[in-house]
Coordinates of C-alpha atoms in Angstrom, one line a residue:
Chain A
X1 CA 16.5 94.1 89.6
X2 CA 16.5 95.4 86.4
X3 CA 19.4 98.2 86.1
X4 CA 17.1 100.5 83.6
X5 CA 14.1 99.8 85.7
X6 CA 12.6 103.6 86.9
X7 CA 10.2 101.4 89.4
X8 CA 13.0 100.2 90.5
X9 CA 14.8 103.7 91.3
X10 CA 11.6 105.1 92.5
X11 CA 11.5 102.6 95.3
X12 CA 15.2 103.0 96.2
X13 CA 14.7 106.8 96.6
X14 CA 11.4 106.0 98.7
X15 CA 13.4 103.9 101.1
X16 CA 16.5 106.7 101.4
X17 CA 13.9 109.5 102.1
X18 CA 12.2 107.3 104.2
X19 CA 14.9 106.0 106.1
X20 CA 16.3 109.9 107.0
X21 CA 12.2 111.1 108.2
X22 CA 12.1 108.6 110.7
X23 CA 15.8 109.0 112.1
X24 CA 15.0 112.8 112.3
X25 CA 11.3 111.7 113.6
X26 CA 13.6 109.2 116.0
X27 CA 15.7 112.0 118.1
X28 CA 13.1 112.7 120.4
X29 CA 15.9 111.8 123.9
X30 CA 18.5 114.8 122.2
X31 CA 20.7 112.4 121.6
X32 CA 23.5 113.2 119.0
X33 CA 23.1 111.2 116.1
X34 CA 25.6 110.9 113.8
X35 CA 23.7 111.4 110.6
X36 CA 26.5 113.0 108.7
X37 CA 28.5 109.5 108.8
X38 CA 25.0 107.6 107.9
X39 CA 24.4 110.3 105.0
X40 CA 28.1 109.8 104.1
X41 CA 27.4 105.8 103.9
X42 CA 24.0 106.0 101.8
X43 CA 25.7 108.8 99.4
X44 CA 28.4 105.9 98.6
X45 CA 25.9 103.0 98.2
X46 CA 24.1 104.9 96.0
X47 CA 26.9 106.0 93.9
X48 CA 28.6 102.5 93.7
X49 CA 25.0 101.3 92.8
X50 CA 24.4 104.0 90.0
X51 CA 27.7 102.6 88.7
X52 CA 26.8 98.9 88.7
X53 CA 23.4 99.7 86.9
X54 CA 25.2 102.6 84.4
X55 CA 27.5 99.4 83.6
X56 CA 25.2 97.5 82.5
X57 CA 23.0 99.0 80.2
X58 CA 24.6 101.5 77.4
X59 CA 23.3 105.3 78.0
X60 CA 21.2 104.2 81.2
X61 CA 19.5 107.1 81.8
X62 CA 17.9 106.0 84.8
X63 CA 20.8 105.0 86.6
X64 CA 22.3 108.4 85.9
X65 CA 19.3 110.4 86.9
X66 CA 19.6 108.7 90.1
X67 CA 22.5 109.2 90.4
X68 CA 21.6 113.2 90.0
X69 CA 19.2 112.8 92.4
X70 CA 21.3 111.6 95.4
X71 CA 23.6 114.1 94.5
X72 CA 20.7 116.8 95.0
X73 CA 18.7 115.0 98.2
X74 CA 22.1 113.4 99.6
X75 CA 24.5 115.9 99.2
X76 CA 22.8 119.1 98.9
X77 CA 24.9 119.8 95.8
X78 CA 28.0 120.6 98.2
X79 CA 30.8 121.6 96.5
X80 CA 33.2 119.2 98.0
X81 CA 31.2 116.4 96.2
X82 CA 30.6 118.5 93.1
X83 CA 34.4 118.2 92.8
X84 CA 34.8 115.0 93.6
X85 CA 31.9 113.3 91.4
X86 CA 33.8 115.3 88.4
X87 CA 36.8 113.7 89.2
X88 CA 35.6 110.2 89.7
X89 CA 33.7 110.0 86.7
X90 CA 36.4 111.5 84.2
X91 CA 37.9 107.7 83.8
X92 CA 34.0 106.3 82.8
X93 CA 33.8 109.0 80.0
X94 CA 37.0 108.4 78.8
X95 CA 36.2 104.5 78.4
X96 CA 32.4 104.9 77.5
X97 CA 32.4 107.9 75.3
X98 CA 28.7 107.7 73.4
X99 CA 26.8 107.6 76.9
X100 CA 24.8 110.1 76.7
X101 CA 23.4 110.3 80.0
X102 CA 27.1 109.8 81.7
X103 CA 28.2 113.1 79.9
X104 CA 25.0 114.9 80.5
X105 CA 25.7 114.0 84.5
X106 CA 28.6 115.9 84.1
X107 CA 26.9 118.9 82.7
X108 CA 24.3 118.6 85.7
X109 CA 27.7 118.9 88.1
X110 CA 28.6 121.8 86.2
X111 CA 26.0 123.3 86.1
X112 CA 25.5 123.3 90.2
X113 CA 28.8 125.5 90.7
X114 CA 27.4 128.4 92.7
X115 CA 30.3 130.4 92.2
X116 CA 31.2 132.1 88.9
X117 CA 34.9 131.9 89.1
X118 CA 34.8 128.0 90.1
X119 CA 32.7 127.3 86.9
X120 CA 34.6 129.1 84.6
X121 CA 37.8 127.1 85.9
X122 CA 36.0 123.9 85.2
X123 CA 34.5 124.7 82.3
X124 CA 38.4 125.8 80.8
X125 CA 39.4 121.9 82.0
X126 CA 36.2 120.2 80.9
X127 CA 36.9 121.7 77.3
X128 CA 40.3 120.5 77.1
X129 CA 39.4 117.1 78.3
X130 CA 36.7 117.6 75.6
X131 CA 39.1 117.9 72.8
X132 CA 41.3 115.4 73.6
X133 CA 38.6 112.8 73.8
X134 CA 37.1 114.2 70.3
X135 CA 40.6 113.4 68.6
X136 CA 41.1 110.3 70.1
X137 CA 37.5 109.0 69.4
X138 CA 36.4 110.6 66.6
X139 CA 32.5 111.0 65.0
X140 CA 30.9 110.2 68.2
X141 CA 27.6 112.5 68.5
X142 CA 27.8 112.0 72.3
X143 CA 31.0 114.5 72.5
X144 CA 29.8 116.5 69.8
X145 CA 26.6 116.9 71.9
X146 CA 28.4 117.5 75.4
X147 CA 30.5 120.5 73.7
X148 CA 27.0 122.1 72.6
X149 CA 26.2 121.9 76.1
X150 CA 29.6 123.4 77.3
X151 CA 29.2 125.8 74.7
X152 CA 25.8 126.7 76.5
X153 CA 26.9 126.8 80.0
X154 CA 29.8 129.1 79.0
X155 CA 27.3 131.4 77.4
X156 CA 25.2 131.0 80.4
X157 CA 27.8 131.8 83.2
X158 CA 29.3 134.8 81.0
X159 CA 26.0 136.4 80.7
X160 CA 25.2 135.4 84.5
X161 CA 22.0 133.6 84.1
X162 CA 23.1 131.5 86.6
X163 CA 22.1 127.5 86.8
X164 CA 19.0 126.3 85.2
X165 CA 19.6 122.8 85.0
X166 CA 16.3 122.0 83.5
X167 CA 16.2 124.5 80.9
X168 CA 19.7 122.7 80.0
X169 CA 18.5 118.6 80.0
X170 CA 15.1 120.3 77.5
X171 CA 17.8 122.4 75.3
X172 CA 20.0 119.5 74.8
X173 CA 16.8 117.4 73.8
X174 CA 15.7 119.9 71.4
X175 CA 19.6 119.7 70.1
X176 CA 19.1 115.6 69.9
X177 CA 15.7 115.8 67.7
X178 CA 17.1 118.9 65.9
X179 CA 20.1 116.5 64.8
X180 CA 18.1 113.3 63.9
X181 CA 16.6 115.1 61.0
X182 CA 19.9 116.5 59.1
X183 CA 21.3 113.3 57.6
X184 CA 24.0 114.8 55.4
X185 CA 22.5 117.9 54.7
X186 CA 25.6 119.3 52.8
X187 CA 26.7 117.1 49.7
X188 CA 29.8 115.6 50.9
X189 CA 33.3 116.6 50.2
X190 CA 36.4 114.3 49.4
X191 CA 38.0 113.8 53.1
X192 CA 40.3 116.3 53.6
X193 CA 39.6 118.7 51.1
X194 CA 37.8 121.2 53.7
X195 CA 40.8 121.1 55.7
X196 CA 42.6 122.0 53.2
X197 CA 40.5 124.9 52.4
X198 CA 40.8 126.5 55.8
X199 CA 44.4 126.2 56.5
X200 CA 45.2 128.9 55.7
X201 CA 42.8 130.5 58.0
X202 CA 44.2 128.9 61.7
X203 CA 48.0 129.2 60.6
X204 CA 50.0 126.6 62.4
X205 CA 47.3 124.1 62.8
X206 CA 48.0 123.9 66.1
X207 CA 45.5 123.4 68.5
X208 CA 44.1 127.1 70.2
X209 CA 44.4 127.3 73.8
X210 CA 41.5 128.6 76.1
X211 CA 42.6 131.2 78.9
X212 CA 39.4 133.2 79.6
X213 CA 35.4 133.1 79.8
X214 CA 35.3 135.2 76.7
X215 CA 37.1 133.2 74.7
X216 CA 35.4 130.1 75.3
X217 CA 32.1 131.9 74.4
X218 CA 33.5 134.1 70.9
X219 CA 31.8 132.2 68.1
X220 CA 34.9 132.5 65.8
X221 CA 37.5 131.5 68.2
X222 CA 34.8 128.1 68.9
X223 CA 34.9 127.5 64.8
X224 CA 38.7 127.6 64.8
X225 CA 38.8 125.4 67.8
X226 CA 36.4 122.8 66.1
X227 CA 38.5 123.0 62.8
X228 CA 41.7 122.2 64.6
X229 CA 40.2 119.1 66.7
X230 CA 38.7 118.1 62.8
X231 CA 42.4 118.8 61.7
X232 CA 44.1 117.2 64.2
X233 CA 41.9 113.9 63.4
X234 CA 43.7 111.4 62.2
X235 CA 43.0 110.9 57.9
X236 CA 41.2 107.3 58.2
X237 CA 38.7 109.0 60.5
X238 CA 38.5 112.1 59.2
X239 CA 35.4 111.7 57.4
X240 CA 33.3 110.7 59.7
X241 CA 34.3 113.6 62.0
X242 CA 33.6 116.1 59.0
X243 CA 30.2 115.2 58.8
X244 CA 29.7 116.1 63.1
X245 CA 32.2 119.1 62.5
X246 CA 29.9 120.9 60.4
X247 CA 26.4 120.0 62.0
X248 CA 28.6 121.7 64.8
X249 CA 29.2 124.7 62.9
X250 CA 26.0 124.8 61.7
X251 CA 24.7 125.0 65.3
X252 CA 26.9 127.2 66.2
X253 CA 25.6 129.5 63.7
X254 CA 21.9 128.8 64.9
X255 CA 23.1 129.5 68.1
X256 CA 20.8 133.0 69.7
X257 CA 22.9 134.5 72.6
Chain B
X1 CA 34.8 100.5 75.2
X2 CA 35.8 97.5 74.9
X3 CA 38.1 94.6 73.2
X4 CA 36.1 91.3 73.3
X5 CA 39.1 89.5 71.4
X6 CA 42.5 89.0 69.0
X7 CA 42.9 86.3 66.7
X8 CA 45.4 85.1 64.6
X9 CA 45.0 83.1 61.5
X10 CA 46.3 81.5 58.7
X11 CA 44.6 81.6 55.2
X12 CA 45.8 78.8 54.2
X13 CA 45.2 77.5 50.1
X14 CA 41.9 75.2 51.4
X15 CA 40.9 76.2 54.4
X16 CA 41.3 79.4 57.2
X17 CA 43.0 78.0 60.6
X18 CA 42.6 79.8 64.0
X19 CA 46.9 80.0 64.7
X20 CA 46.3 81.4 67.7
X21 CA 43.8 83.5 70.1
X22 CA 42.6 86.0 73.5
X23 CA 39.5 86.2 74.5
X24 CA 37.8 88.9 77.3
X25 CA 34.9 87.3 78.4
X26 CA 33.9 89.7 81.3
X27 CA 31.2 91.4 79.4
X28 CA 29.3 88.5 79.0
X29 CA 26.3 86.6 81.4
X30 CA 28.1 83.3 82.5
X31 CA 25.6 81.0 80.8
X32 CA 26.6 82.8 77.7
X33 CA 30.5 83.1 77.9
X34 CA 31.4 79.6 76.3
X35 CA 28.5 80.5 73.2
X36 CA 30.3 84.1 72.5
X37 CA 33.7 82.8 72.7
X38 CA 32.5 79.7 69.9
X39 CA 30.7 82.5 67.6
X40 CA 34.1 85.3 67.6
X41 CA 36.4 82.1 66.7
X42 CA 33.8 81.6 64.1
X43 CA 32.9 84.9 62.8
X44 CA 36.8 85.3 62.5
X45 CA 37.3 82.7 60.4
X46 CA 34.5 83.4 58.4
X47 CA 35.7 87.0 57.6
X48 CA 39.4 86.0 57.2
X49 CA 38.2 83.7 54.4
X50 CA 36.2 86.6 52.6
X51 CA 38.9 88.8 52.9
X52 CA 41.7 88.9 50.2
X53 CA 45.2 89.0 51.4
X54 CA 46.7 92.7 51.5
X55 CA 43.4 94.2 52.5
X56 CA 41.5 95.3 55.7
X57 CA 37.6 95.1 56.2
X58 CA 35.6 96.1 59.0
X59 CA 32.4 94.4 60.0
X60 CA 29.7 95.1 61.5
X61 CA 27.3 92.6 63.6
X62 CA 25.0 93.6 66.5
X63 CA 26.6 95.4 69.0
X64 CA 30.3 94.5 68.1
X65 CA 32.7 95.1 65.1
X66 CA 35.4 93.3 63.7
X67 CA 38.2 94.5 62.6
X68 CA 40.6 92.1 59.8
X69 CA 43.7 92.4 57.8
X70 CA 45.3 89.8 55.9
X71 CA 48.7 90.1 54.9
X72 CA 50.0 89.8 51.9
X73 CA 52.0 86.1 53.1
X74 CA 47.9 85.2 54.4
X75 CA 48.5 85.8 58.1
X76 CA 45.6 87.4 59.3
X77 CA 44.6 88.9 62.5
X78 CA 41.0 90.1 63.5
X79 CA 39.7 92.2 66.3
X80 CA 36.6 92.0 68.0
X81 CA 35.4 95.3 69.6
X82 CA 32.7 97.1 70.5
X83 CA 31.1 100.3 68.4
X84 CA 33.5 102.7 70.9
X85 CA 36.3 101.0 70.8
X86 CA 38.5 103.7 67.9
X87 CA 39.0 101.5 64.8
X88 CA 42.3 103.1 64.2
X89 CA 43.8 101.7 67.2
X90 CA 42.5 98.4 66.2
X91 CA 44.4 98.4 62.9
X92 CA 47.6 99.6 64.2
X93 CA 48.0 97.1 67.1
X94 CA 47.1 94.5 64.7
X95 CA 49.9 95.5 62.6
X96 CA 52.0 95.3 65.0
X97 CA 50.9 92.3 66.4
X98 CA 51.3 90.6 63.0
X99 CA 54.9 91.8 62.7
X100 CA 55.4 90.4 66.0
X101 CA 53.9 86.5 65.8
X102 CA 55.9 86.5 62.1
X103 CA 58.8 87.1 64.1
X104 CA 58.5 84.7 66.7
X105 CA 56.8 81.9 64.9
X106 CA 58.5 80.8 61.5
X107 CA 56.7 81.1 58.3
X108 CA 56.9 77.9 56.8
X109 CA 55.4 76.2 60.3
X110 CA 51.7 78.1 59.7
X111 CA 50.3 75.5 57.9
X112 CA 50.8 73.1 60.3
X113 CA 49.8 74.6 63.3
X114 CA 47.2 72.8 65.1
X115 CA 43.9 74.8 65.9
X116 CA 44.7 77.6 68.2
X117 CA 48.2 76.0 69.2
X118 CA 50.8 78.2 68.1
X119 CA 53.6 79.2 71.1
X120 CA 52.8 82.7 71.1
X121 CA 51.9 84.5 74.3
X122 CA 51.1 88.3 72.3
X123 CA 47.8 87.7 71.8
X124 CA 46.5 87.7 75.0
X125 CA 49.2 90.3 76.1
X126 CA 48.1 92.3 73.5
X127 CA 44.4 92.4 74.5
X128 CA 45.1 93.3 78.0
X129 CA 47.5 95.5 76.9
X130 CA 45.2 97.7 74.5
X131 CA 41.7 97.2 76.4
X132 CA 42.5 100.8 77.4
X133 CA 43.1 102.5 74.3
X134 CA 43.8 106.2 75.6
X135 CA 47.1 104.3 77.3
X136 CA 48.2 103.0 74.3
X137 CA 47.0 106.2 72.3
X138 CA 50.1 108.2 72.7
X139 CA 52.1 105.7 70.2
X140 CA 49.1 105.5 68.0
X141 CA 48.7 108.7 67.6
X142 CA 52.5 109.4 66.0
X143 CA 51.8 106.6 63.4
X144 CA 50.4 108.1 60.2
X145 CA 51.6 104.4 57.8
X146 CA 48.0 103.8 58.4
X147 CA 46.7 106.7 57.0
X148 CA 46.4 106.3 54.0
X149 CA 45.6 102.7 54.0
X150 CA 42.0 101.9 53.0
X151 CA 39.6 99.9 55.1
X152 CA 36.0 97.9 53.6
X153 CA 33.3 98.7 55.9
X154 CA 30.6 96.1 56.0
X155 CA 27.2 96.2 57.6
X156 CA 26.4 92.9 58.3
X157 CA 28.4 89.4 58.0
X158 CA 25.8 88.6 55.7
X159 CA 27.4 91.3 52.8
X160 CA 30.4 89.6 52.8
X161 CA 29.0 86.4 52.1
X162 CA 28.9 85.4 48.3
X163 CA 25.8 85.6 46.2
X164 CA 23.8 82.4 47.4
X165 CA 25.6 82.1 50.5
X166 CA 23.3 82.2 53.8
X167 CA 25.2 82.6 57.4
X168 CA 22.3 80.3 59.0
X169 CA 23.8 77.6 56.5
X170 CA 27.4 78.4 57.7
X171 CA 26.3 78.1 61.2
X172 CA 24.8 74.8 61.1
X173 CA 28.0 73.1 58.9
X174 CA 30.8 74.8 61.4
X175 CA 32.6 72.3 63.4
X176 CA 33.6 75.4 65.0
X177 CA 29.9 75.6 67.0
X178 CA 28.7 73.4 69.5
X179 CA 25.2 72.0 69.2
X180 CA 24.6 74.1 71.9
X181 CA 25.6 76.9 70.1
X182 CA 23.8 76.6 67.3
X183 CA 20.6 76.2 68.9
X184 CA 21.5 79.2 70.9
X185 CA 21.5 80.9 67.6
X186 CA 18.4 79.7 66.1
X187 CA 16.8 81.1 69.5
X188 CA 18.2 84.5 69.2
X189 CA 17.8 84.9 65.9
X190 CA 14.2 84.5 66.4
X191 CA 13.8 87.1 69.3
X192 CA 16.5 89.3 66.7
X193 CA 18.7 89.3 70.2
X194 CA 21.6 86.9 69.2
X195 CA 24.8 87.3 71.2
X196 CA 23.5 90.6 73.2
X197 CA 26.0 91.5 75.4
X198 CA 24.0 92.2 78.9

């Protein structure tokens, strides 16, 4: 099986939905059937198969998708496994940071948080994971593009629009092809020499730490945030992470609310 | 993100030697393994050799980088790694790597080393030890020495090569490949898939 094959994953989900219609069709003597252990076991294979096949192939969106969709059929989006899925797939971000389709899985588990309060706490952690991960690996579009998409949800959830995950996946693809076509729009500047122009404006240089809703979504306290991860970038990489920095400002300032 | 290997070499006044290396194979199909381990030996030994001592170069070449400094007393190490893998963290553990084998292993015994059989177990510690770089990140991140250092990027082997120079030619004179090798090469080269890592 190929692991980026979508017959492939078409068939697998044929088989799950058809294996649950006939148990239900199956009860017919009332007997109790223990389909919460059976659902628990098919949620796992799945899972540990999504894996495999996201291993395999760099930014596999199929196997992620999948992986989406046994979270949705499987699981119902419960919460319990909203929580979990964000935990066990922290560790794969970390050590596969331009998947696309990895980090975009996390903004689909995000994005499912029915309640306000619970996405707002997860949003505050998933930006300071976020920022670690940009300093550490610097001038990867992947991060650059999972903080527009934060950025979004925060917006989202402040102004209560509640979860529209497809409106989200199309945004972010208008984001990609939006980015493809500014190659170095701005001519470029020596490394360093925009740092050196705004420190002045975020006084200690020191990283600003998020406490509320409102101050994830303020558009100034975002561009000071992005300047201190650009500042806190280490000088040999610093160029490269300029160049993202201001395509990131530069959709910030595009950005409608 | 991922290490695929650390070599130490010697740039000796005739020829580059392989002193000592690690290799992770895990990422590659098993009928491929003993082909990708041949072409980073070689590929580090050919950038070693275009790389003048006191300098660090990073190539590019399919889907992996490598990363090389020569020292000014022509002990070299290179890093194989893959596009995510942070260069930075490359450099610096080579450094220290470096440091360490010229501690260990005397000086005036490089030349003499035969191929790949210096008694030095830090390679391969060291590429288990830094596969992971976020656990290694904390001491990487205090050391600014590298800063200011600067590296040569390259986009191909081929750039490094001198003006004439053809990497298919370097290929089929290396004692380095097997014949089994090199006709794995001239395959991949023609479906443009040579040493894809499945």
């Amino acid at each position: 099986m190929s692991s980026k094959s979508p017959e492939t994953y078409v068939h697998k989900r044929w088989i799950v939905r058809h294996a649950f219609t006939k148990q239900a069709e199956g009860n017919v003597d009332n007997r109790i059937v223990d389909t919460d252990e059976q659902t628990q076991t098919a949620l796992d294979t799945e899972m540990e198969g999504s894996r495999v096949a996201a291993s395999g192939y760099p930014s596999n969106y199929n196997a992620w998708s999948h992986r989406i969709w046994t979270v949705k059929a499987l699981a119902r989006c419960s919460a319990e496994v909203l929580e979990s899925e964000l935990e066990n797939t922290k560790s794969w971000v970390r050590q596969h940071v331009s998947d696309h389709s990895g980090l975009q899985y996390r903004q689909f588990l995000l994005s499912e948080h029915r309640q306000k309060c619970l996405l707002e706490e997860h949003l505050l952690k998933e930006f300071q994971f976020l920022d670690d991960l940009l300093i550490s690996y610097p001038g990867h579009e992947a991060l650059w593009n999972h903080r527009r998409a934060l950025y979004h949800l925060a917006v989202q959830s402040q102004e209560g629009l509640g979860h529209q995950t497809e409106e989200l996946s199309t945004e972010n693809a208008s984001v990609k092809s939006s980015l493809t076509g500014l190659e170095d729009p701005i001519e470029p500047l020596g490394a360093g020499s925009l740092v050196e122009e705004n420190k002045s404006h975020t006084g200690e240089g020191e990283g600003v730490r998020l406490t509320s809703i409102n101050e994830m979504v303020n558009p100034l306290l975002e561009k000071k945030r992005a300047l201190a991860i650009l500042e806190e970038t280490s000088t040999s990489d610093s160029k490269i992470q300029e160049r993202h920095y201001k395509l990131y400002i530069q959709w910030l300032d595009r950005f409608k609310t | 993100m991922k290490l695929h290997a650390i070599c130490i070499l010697y740039k000796g006044g005739t020829k580059v030697q392989t002193l000592k290396s690690a290799y992770d194979l895990s990422s590659f199909g098993y009928f491929q393994k003993s082909s990708a381990q041949e072409f980073m030996k070689f590929t580090s030994q050919i950038v070693v050799e275009r790389t003048q001592p006191g300098l660090r170069q990073s190539v590019k070449e399919k889907d992996y980088i490598c990363h090389v400094y020569v020292r000014s007393d022509s002990l070299g190490g290179v890093a194989i790694c893959d596009h995510e893998y942070p260069p930075r963290v490359a450099f610096t553990f080579m450094n220290k790597l470096l440091d360490q084998f010229a501690n260990e292993v005397p000086s005036g015994t490089w030349p003499s080393i035969p191929e790949d059989g210096a008694k030095f177990t830090g390679a391969s510690h060291f590429l288990t030890e830094y596969q992971d770089p976020s656990k290694a990140d904390a001491m990487t991140r205090l050391q600014k020495d590298l800063d200011e250092t600067k590296v040569i990027m390259h986009g191909t082997i081929e750039s490094m090569l001198e003006r004439g120079e053809k990497l298919d030619d370097l290929v089929e004179k290396s004692d380095a490949l097997s014949s089994q090798s090199k006709a794995f090469y001239k395959t991949a080269k023609k479906t443009n898939s040579c040493c894809v890592i499945q």
